[in-house]
mmCIF file of C-alpha atoms (C1' of nucleotides) in Angstrom:
data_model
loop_
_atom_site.group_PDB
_atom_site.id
_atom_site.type_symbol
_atom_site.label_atom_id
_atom_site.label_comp_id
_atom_site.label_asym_id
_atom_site.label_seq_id
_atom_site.Cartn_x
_atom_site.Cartn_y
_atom_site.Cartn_z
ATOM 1 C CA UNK T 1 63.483 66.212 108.827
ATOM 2 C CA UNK T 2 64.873 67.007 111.992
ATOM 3 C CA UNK T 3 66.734 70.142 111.724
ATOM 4 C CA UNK T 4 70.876 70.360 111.861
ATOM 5 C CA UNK T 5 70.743 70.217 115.982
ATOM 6 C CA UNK T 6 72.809 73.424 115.113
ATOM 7 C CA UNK T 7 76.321 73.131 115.144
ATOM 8 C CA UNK T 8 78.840 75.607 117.493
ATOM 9 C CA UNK T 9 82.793 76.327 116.345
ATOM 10 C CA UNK T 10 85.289 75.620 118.581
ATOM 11 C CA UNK T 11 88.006 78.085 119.669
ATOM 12 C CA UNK T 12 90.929 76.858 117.927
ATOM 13 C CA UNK T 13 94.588 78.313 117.924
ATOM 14 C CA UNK T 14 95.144 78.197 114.409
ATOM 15 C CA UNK T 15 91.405 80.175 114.650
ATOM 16 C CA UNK T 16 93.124 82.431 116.901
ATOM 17 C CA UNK T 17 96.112 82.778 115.077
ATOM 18 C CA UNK T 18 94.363 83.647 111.733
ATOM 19 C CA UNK T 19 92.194 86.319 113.384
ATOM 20 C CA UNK T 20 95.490 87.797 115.199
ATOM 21 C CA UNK T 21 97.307 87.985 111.776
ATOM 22 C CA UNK T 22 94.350 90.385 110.801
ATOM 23 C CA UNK T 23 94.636 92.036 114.167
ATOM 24 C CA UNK T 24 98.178 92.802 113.615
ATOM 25 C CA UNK T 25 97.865 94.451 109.880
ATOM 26 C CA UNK T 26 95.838 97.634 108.248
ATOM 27 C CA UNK T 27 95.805 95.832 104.738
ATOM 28 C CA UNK T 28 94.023 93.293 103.015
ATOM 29 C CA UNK T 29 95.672 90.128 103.308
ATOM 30 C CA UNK T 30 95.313 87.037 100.346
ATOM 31 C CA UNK T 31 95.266 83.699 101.719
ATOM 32 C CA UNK T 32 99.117 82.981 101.559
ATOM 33 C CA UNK T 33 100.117 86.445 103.200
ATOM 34 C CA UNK T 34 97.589 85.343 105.935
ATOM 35 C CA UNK T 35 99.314 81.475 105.763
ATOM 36 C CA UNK T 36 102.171 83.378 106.148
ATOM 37 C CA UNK T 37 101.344 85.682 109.150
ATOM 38 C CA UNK T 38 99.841 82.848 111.302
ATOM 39 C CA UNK T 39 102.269 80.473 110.750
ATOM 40 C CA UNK T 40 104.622 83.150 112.866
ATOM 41 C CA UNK T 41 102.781 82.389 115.302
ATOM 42 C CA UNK T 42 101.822 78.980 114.417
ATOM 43 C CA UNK T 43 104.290 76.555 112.280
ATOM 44 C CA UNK T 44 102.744 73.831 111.237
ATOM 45 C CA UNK T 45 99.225 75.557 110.185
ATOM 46 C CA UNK T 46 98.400 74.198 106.705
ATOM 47 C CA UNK T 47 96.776 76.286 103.773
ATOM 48 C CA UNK T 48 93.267 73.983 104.021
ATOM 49 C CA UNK T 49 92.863 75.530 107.337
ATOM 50 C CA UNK T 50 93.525 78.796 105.933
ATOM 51 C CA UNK T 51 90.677 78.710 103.456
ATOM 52 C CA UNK T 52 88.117 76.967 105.893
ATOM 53 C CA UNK T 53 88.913 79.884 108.077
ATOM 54 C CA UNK T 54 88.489 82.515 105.768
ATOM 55 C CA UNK T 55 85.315 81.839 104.214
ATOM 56 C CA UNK T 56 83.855 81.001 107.588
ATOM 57 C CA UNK T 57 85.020 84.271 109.207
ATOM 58 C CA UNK T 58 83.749 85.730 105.891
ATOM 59 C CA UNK T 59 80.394 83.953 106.479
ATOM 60 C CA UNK T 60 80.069 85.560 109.969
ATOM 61 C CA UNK T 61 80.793 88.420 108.754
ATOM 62 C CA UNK T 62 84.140 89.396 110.634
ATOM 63 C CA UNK T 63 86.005 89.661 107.327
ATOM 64 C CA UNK T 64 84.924 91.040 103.879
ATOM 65 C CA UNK T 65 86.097 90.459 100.486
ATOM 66 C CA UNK T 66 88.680 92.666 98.432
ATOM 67 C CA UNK T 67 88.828 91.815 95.018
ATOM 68 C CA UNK T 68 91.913 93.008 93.046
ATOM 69 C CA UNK T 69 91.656 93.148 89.091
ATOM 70 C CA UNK T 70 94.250 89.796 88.314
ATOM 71 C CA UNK T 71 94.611 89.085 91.934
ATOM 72 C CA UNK T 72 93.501 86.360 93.494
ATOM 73 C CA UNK T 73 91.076 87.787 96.242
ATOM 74 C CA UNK T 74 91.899 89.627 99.851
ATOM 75 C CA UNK T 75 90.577 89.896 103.079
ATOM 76 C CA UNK T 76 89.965 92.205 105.526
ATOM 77 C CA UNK T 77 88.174 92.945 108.757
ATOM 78 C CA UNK T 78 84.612 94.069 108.357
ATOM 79 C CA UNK T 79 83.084 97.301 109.570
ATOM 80 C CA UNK T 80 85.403 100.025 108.331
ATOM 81 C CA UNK T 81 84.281 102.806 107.634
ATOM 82 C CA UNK T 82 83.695 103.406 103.945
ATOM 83 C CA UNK T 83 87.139 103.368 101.719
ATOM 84 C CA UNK T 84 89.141 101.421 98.346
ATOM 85 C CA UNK T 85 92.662 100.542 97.811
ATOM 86 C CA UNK T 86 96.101 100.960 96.270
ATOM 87 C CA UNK T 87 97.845 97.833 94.528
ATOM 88 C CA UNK T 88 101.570 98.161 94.725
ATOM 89 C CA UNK T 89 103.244 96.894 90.922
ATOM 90 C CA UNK T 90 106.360 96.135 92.987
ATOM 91 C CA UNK T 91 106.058 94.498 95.669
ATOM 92 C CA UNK T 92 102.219 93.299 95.157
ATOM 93 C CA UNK T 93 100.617 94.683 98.550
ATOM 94 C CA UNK T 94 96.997 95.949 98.811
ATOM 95 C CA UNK T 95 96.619 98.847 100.880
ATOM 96 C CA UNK T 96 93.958 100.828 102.322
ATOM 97 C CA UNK T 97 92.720 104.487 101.234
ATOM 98 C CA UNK T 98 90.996 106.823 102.443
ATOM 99 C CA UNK T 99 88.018 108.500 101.260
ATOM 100 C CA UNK T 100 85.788 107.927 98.198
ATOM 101 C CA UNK T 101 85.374 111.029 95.245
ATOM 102 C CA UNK T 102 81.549 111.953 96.009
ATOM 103 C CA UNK T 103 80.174 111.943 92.450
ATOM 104 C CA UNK T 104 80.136 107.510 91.736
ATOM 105 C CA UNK T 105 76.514 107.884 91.348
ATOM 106 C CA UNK T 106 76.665 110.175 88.719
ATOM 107 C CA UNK T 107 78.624 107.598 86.584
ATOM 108 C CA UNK T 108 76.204 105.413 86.127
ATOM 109 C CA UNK T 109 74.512 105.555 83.336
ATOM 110 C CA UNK T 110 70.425 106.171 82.945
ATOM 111 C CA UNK T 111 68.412 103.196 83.520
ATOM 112 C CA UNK T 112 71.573 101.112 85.200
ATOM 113 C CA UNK T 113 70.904 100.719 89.052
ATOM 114 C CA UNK T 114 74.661 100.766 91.067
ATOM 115 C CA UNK T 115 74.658 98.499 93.590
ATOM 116 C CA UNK T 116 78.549 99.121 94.641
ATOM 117 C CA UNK T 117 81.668 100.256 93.705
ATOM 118 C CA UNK T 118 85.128 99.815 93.947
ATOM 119 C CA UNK T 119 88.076 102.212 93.347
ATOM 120 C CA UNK T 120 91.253 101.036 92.628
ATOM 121 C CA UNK T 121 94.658 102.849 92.653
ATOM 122 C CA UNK T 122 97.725 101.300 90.514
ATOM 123 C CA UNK T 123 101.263 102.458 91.373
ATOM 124 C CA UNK T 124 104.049 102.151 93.702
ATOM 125 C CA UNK T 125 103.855 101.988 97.820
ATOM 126 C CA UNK T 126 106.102 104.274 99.483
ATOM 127 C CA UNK T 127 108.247 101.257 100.488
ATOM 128 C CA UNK T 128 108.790 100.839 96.904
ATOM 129 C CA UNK T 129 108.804 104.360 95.333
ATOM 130 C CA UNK T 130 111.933 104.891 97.409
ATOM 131 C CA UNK V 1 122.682 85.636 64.359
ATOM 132 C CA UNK V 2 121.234 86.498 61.465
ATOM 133 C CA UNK V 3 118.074 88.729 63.049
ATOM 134 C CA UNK V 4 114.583 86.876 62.200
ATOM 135 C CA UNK V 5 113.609 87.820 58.828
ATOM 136 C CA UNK V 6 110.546 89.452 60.089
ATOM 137 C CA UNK V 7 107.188 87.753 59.584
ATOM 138 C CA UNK V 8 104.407 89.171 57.991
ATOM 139 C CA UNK V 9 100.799 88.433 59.895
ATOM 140 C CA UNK V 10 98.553 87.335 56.948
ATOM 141 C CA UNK V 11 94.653 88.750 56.556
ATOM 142 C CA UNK V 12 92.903 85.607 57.506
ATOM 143 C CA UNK V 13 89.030 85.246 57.638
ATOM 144 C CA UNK V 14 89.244 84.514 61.074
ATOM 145 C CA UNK V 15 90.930 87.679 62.228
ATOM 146 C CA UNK V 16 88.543 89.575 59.966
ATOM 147 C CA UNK V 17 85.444 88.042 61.921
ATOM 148 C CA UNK V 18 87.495 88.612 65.649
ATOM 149 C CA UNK V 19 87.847 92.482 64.659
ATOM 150 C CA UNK V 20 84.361 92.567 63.590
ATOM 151 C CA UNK V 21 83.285 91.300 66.699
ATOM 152 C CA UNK V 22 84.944 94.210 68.377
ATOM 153 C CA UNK V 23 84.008 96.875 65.636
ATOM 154 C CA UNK V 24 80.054 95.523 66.157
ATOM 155 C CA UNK V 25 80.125 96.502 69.996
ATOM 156 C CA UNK V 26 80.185 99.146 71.913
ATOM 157 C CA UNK V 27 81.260 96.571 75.153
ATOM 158 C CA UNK V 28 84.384 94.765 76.376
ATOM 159 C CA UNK V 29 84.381 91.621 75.328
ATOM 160 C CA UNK V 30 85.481 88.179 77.344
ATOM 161 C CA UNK V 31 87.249 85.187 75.323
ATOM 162 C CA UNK V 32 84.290 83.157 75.155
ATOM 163 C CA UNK V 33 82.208 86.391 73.834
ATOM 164 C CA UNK V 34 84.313 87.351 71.010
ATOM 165 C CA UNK V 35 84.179 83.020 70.223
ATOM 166 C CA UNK V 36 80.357 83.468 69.531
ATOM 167 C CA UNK V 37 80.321 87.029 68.593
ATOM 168 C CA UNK V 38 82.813 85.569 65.536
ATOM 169 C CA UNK V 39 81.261 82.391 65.275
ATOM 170 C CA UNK V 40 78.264 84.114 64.050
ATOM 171 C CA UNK V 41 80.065 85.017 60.692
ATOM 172 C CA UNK V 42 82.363 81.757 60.567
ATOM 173 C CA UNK V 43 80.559 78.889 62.366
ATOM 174 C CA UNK V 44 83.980 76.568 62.579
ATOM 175 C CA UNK V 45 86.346 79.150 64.467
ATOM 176 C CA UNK V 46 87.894 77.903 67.306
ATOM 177 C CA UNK V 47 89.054 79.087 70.995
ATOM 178 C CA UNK V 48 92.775 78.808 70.684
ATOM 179 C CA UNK V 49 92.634 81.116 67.455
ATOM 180 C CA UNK V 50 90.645 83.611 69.540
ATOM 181 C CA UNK V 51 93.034 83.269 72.203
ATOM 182 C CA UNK V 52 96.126 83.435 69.629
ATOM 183 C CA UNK V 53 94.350 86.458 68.063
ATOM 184 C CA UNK V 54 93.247 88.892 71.271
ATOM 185 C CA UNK V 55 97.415 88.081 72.136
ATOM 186 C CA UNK V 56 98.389 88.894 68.972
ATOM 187 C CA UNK V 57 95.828 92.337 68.190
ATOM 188 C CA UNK V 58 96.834 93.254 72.348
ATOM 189 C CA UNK V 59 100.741 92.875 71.479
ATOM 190 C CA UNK V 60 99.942 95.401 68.124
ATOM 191 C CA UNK V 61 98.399 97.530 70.289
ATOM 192 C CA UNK V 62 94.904 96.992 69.098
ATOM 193 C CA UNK V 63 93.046 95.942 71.919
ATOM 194 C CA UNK V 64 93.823 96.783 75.553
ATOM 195 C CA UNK V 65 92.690 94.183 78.076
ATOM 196 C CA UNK V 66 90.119 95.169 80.597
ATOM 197 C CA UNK V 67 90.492 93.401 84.209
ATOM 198 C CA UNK V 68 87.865 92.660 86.330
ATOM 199 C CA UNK V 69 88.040 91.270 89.472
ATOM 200 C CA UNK V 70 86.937 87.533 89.590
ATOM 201 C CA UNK V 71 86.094 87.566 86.339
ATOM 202 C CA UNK V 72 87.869 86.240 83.182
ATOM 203 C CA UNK V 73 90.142 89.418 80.769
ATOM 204 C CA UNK V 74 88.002 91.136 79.028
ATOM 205 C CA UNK V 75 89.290 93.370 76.187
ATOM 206 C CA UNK V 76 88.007 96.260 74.023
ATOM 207 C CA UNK V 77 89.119 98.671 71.251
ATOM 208 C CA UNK V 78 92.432 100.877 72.019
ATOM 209 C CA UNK V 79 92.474 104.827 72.321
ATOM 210 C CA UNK V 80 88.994 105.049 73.561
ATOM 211 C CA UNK V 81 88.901 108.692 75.771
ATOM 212 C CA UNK V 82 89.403 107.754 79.318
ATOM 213 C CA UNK V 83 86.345 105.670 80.660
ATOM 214 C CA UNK V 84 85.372 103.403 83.400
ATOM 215 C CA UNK V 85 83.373 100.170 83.310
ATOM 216 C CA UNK V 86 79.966 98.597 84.686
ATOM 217 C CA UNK V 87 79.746 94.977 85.238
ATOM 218 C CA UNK V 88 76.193 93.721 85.736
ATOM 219 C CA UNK V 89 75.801 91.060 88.082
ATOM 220 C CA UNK V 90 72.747 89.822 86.624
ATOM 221 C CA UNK V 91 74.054 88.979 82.834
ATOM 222 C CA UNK V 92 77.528 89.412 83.411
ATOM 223 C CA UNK V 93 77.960 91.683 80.690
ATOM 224 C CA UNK V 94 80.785 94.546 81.081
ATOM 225 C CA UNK V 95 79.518 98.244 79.856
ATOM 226 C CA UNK V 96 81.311 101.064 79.345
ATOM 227 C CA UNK V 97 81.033 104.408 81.382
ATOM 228 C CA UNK V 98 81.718 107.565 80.248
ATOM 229 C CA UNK V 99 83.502 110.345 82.170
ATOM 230 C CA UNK V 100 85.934 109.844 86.007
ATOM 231 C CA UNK V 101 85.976 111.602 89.119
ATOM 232 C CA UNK V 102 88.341 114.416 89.179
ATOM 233 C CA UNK V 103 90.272 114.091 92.575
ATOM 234 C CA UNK V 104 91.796 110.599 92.209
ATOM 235 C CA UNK V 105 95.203 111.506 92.656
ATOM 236 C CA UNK V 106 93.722 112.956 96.163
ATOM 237 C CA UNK V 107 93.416 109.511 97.331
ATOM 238 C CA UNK V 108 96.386 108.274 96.847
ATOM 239 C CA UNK V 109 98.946 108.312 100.390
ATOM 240 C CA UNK V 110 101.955 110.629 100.844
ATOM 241 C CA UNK V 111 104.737 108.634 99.470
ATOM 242 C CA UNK V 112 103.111 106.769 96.993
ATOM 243 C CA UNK V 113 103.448 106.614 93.758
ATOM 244 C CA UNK V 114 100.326 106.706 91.250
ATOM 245 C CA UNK V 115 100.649 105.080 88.013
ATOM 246 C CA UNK V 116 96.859 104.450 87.159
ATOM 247 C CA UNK V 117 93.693 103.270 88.508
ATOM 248 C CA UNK V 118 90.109 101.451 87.873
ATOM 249 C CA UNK V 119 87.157 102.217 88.796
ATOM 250 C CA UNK V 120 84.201 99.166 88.717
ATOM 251 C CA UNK V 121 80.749 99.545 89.162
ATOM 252 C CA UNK V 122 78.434 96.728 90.292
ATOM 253 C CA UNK V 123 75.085 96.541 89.937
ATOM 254 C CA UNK V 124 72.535 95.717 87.524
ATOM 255 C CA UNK V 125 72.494 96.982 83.635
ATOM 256 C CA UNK V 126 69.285 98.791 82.029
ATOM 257 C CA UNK V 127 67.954 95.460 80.189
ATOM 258 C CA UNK V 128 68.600 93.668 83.602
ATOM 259 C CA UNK V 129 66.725 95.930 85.574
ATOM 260 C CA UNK V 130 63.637 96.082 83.781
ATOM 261 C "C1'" DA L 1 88.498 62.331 133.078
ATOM 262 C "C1'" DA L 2 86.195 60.647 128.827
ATOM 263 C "C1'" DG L 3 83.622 60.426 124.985
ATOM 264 C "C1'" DA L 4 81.467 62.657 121.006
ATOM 265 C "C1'" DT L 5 82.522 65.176 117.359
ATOM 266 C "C1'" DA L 6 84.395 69.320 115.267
ATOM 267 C "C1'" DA L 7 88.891 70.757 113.434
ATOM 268 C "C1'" DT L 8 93.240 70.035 111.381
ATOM 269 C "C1'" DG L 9 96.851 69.024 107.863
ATOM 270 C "C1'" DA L 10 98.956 66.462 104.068
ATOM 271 C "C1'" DT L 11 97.739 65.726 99.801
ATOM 272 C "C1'" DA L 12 94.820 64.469 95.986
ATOM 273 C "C1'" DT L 13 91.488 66.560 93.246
ATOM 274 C "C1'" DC L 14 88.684 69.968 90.972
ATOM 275 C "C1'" DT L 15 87.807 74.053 88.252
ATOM 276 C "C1'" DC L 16 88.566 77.289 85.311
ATOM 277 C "C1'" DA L 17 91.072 79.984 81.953
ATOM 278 C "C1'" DT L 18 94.771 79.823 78.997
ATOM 279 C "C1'" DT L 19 98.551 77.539 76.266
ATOM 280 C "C1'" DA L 20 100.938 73.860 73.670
ATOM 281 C "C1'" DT L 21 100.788 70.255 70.237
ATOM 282 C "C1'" DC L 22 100.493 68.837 65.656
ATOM 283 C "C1'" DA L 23 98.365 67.372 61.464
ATOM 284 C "C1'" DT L 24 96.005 69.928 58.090
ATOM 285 C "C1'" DC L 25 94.825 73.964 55.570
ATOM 286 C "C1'" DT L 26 95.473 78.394 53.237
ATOM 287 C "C1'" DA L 27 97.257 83.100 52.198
ATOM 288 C "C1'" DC L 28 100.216 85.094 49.238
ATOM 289 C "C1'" DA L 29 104.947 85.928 47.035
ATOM 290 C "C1'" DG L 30 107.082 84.612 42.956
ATOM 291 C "C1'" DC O 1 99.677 78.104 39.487
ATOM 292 C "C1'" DT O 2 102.764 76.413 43.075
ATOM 293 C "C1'" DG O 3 105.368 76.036 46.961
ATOM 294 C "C1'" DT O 4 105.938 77.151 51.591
ATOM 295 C "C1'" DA O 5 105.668 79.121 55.817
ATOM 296 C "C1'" DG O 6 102.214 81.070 58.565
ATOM 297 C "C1'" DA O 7 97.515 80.020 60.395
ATOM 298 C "C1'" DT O 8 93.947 77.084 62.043
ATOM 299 C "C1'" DG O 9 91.265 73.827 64.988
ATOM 300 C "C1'" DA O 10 90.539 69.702 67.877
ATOM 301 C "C1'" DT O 11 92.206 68.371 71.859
ATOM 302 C "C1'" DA O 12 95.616 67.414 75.345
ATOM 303 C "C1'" DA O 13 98.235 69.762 78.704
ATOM 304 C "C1'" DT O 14 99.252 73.276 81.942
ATOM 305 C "C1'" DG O 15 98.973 76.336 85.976
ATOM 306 C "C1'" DA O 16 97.110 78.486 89.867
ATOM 307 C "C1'" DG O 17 93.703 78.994 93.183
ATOM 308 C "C1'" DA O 18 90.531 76.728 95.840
ATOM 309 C "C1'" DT O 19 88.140 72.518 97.626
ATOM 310 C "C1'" DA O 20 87.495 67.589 98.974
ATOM 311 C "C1'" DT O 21 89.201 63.511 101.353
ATOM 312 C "C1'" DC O 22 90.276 61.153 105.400
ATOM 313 C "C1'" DA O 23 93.043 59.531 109.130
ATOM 314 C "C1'" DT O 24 94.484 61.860 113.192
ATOM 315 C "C1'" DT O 25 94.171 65.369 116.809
ATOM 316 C "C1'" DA O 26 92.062 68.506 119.963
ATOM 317 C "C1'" DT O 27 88.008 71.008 121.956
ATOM 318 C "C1'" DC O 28 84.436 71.101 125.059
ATOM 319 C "C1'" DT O 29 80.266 69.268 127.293
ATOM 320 C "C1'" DT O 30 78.932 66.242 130.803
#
DNA sequence: AAGATAATGATATCTCATTATCATCTACAG
DNA sequence: CTGTAGATGATAATGAGATATCATTATCTT
């Protein structure tokens, strides 16, 4: 029963290039846009890679989770401050918005316990609208 | 190009025991939910009339489908007043919630375009609590 | 520099939810 | 009552996202 001798990651570039295609974006990225971002930077990084990295950057806790109704699920960096997100129809980005209406809480109905919440906003991007 | 003659959908037992299902609950319903919610009136219904049927009754306008992230459609009774929903991560059940936050269209970014929005509550429902 | 081993990438595979197939059944007009 | 076209159900097939496989490559400690 000796104990995993505990393992340590290695600092890959296709590591680095992942967490730079977060760097270099305020949204939410699915796995493809990020396959798509770090293979700028990196050509022949393959979509395996892309998953291993996400869920063990989501596992250490330097990315979170968006899910999107439909969507298959986004990621972004962790620790921001407190916010939801707008799904363009048109050209299918998630973005980032600010602030939160105060009154969630009083939603939920008696005897229900809210854990979380998440606030999503349908439309068109600017990009888009125009 | 003689027009289709128009069909006619026919009142079939199974249909009658799908809108039951919805008429008997006060919750959005998944596939595999309104499958045994039916079944309980007509033991040998199957999923690809359920699936045929929530197309068809969505298409008429019937049902509207209710999207939660990670989670299979669910779908529930059209022209209900504006709500939200609850889904308990215990039982996996979707509930209704009455009433929204007034200043959603305060979230949204200069430029873009609203169109709609969800709001999802996670957490854990009364019966799960207890 | 060299070895041990973690990481990668091409691709096969899995997991589901949903759809198509098709022989059989049944609602309903006449 | 009858015929027929729509409806059904068992099951195979599909599709998309995510994971597993495994030979090869690259990191990093010594």
């Amino acid at each position: 029963m000796t104990d995993s001798p505990a393992p340590r990651p290695r600092d890959t570039a296709q590591r680095r290039a992942i967490r730079a295609a977060f760097a270099g974006t305020p949204r939410p990225l699915s796995p493809l846009e990020v396959l798509e971002g770090a293979q700028a930077n990196l050509p022949g990084l393959g979509v395996a890679t892309v998953y291993r990295t996400l869920k063990m950057l989501t596992e250490e806790r330097w990315l979170v989770t968006v899910e999107i109704p439909g969507e298959p699920a986004r990621y972004e960096i962790a620790g921001k401050p407190h916010h939801h997100h707008f799904h363009c129809r048109a050209c299918g980005q998630v973005f980032e918005v600010e602030g939160c209406p105060r009154n969630i809480q009083t939603l939920t109905p008696t005897g229900f316990e809210l854990e979380d919440h998440e606030i999503v906003l349908y439309g068109r991007c600017a990009a888009c609208a125009a």
